[in-house]
mmCIF file of C-alpha atoms in Angstrom:
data_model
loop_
_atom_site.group_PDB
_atom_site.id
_atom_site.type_symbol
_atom_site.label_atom_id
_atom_site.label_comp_id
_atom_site.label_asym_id
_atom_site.label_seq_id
_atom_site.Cartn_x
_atom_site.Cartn_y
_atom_site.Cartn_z
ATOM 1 C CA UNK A 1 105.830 18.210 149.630
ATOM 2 C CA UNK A 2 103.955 21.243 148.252
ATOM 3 C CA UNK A 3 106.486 23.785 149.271
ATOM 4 C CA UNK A 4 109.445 21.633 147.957
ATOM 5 C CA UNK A 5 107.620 21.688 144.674
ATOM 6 C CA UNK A 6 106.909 25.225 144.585
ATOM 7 C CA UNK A 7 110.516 26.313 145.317
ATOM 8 C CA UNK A 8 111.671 23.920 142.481
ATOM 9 C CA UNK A 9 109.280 25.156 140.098
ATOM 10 C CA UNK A 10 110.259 28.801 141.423
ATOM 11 C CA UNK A 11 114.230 27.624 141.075
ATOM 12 C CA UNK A 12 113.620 26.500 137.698
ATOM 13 C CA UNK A 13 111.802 29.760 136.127
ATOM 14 C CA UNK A 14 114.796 31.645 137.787
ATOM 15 C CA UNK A 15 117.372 29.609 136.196
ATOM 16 C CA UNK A 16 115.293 29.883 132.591
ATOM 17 C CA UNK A 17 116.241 33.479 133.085
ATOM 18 C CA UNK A 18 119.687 33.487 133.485
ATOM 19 C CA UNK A 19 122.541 33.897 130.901
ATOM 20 C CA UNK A 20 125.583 31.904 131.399
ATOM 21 C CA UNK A 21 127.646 34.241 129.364
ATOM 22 C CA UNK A 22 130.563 35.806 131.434
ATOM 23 C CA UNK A 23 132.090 39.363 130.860
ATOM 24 C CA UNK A 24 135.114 38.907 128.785
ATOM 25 C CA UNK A 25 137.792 40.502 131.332
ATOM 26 C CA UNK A 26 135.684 38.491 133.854
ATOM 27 C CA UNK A 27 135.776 35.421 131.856
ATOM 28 C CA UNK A 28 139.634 36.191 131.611
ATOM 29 C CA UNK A 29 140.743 36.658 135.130
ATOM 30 C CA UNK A 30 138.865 32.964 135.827
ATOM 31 C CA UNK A 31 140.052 31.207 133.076
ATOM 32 C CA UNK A 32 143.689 32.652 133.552
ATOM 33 C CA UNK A 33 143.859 31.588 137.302
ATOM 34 C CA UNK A 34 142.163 27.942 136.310
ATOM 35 C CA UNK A 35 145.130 27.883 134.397
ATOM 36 C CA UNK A 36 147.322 28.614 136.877
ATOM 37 C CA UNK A 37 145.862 26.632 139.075
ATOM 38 C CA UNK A 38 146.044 23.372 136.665
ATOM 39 C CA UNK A 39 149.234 23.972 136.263
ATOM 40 C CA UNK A 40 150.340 23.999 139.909
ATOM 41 C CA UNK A 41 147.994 21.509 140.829
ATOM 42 C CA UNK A 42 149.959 19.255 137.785
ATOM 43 C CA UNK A 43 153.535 20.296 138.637
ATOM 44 C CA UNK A 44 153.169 19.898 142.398
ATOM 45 C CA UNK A 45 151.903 16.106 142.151
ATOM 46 C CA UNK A 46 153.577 14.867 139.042
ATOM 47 C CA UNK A 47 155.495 12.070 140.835
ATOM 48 C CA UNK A 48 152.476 11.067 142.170
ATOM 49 C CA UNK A 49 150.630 10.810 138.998
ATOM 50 C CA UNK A 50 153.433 9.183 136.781
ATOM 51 C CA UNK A 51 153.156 6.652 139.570
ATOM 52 C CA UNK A 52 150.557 3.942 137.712
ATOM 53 C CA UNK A 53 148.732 3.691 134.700
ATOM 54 C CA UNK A 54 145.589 5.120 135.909
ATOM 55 C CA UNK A 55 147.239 8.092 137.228
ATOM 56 C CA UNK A 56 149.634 8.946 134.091
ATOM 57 C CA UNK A 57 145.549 8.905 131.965
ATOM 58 C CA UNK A 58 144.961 11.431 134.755
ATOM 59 C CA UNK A 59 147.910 13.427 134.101
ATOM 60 C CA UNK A 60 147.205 13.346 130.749
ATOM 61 C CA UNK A 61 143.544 14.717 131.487
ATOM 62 C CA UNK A 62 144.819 17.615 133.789
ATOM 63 C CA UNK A 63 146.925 18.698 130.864
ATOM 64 C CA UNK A 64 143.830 18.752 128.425
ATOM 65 C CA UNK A 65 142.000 20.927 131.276
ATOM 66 C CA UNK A 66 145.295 23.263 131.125
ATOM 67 C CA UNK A 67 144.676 23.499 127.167
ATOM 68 C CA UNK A 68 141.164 24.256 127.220
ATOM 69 C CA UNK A 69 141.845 27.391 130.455
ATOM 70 C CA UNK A 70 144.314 28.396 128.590
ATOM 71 C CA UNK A 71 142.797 28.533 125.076
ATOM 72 C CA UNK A 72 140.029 30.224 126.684
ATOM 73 C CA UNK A 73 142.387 33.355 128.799
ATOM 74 C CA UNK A 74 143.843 33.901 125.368
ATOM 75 C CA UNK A 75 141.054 34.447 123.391
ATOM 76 C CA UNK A 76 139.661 36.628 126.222
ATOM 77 C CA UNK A 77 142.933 38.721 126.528
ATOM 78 C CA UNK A 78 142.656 38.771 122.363
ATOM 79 C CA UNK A 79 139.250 40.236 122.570
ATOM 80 C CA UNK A 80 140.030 42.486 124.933
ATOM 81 C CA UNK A 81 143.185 44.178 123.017
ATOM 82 C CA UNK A 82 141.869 43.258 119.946
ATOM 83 C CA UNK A 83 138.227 44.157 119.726
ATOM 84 C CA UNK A 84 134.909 42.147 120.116
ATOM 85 C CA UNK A 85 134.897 40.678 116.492
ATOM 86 C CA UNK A 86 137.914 38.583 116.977
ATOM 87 C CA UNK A 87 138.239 35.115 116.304
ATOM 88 C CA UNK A 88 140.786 32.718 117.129
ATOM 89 C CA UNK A 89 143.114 30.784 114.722
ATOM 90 C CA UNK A 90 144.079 27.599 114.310
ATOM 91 C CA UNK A 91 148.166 28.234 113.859
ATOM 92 C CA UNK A 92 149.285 30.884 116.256
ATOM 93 C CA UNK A 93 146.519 30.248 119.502
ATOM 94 C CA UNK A 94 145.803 26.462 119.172
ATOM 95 C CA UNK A 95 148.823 25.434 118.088
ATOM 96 C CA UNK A 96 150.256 27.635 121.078
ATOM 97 C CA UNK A 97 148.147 26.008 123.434
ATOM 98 C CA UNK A 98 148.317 22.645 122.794
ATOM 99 C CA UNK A 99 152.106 22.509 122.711
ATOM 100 C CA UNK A 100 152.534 24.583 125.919
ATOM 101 C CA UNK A 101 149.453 21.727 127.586
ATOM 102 C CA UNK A 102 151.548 18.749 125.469
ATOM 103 C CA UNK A 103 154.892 20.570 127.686
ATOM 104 C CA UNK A 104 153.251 20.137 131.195
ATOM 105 C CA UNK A 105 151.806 16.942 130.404
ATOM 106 C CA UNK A 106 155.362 15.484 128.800
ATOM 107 C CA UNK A 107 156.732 16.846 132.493
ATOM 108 C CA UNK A 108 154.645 14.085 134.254
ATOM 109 C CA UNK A 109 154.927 11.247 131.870
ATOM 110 C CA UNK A 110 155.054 10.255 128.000
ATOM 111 C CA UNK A 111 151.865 8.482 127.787
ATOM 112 C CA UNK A 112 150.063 11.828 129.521
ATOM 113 C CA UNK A 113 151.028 13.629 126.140
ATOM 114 C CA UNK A 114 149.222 11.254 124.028
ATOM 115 C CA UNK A 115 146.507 11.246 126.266
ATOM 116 C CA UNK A 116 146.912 15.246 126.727
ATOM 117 C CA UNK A 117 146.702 15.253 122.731
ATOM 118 C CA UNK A 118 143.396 13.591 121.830
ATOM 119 C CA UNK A 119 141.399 14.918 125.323
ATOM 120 C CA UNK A 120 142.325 18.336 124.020
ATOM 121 C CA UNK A 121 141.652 17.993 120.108
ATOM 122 C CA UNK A 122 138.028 16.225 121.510
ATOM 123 C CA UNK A 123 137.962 19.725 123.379
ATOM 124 C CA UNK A 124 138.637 21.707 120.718
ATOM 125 C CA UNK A 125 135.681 20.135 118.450
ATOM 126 C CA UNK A 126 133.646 20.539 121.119
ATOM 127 C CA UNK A 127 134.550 23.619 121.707
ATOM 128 C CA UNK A 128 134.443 24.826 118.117
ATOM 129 C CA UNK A 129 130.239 23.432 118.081
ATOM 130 C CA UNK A 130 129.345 25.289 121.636
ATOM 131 C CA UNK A 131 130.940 28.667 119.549
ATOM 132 C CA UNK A 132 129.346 27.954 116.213
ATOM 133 C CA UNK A 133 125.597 27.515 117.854
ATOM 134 C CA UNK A 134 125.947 30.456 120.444
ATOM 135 C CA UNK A 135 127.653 32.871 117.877
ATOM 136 C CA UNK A 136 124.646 31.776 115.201
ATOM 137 C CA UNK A 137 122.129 32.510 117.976
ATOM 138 C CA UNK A 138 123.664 35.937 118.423
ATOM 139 C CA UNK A 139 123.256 36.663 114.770
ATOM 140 C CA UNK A 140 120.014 35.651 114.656
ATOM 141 C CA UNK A 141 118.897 37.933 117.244
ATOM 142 C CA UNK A 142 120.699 40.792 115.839
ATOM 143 C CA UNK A 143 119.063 40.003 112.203
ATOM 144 C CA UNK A 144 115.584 40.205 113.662
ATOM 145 C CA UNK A 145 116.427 43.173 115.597
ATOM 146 C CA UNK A 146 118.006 45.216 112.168
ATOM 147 C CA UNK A 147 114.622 43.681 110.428
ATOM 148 C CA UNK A 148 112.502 45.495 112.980
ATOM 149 C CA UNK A 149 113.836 48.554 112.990
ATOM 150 C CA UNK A 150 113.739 49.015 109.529
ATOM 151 C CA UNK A 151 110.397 48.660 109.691
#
C-alpha cells in the first residue's frame, strides 16, 4: 500500500508539471489525420448508422467530431502560413467547417445534420471558453514578465 501511494503521489507531481499545449504543425498533422480518420470511419459505415434511431444520433455525433478536427487543422495550418497572432473567424473558417461536417453528416442521414448542427455549435462555445481562459493566461504571464523587466 505504501509504494502504490508513493508512485501516485510521484505520478501526480509529474503530471502538475506538464503542459498540454501541442506544437502547432504537431497539433496540425493530428488534428488533420483525426479528420481524416472521422471521415472514413463515417463514410465507410454510413449504412450501418442510418440503420436506427440511436445510430443516425451517432452519425450525427461523428460529424460534430469531424467539425471540431477540422476546425482545429485549419486554424493550425492558418497559424502556420499566417503567423502566431492569428485568430479564427466566424464567416470564412466556421462557417467552412460546419457546412463541410453538416455534408458528411447529411451523407448518412437527415436527422444526423440536425444533430451534427447543435453537437458542433455546443463545440464551438466550448471551444471559444477553453481559448478565451488559456489565451488570458498567456497574457497574463507575458504582462508580469514586461512588468519585471522594466524594473
Amino acid at each position: 500500500a505504501v509504494v502504490s501511494t508513493q508512485s501516485a503521489h510521484y505520478g501526480r507531481a509529474i503530471l502538475r508539471g506538464l503542459s498540454m499545449v501541442l506544437d502547432t504543425k504537431l497539433s496540425f498533422g493530428l488534428s488533420a489525420v483525426l479528420a481524416i480518420t472521422t471521415l472514413a470511419a463515417s463514410q465507410t459505415f454510413k449504412v450501418q448508422l442510418a440503420e436506427s434511431k440511436g445510430m443516425t444520433i451517432l452519425g450525427g455525433g461523428l460529424s460534430s467530431v469531424f467539425f471540431m478536427c477540422l476546425l482545429t487543422a485549419i486554424g493550425n495550418l492558418e497559424g502556420i502560413m499566417l503567423g502566431k497572432g492569428f485568430e479564427l473567424q466566424v464567416i470564412p473558417e466556421v462557417v467552412f467547417a460546419l457546412v463541410v461536417s453538416m455534408g458528411v453528416a447529411a451523407s448518412i442521414h437527415r436527422v444526423s445534420i440536425t444533430v451534427c448542427l447543435l453537437l458542433s455549435l455546443t463545440i464551438l462555445y466550448f471551444m471559444n471558453i477553453i481559448s478565451q481562459r488559456s489565451h488570458a493566461k498567456q497574457e497574463v504571464t507575458q504582462a508580469k514578465t514586461e512588468k519585471k523587466k522594466r524594473r
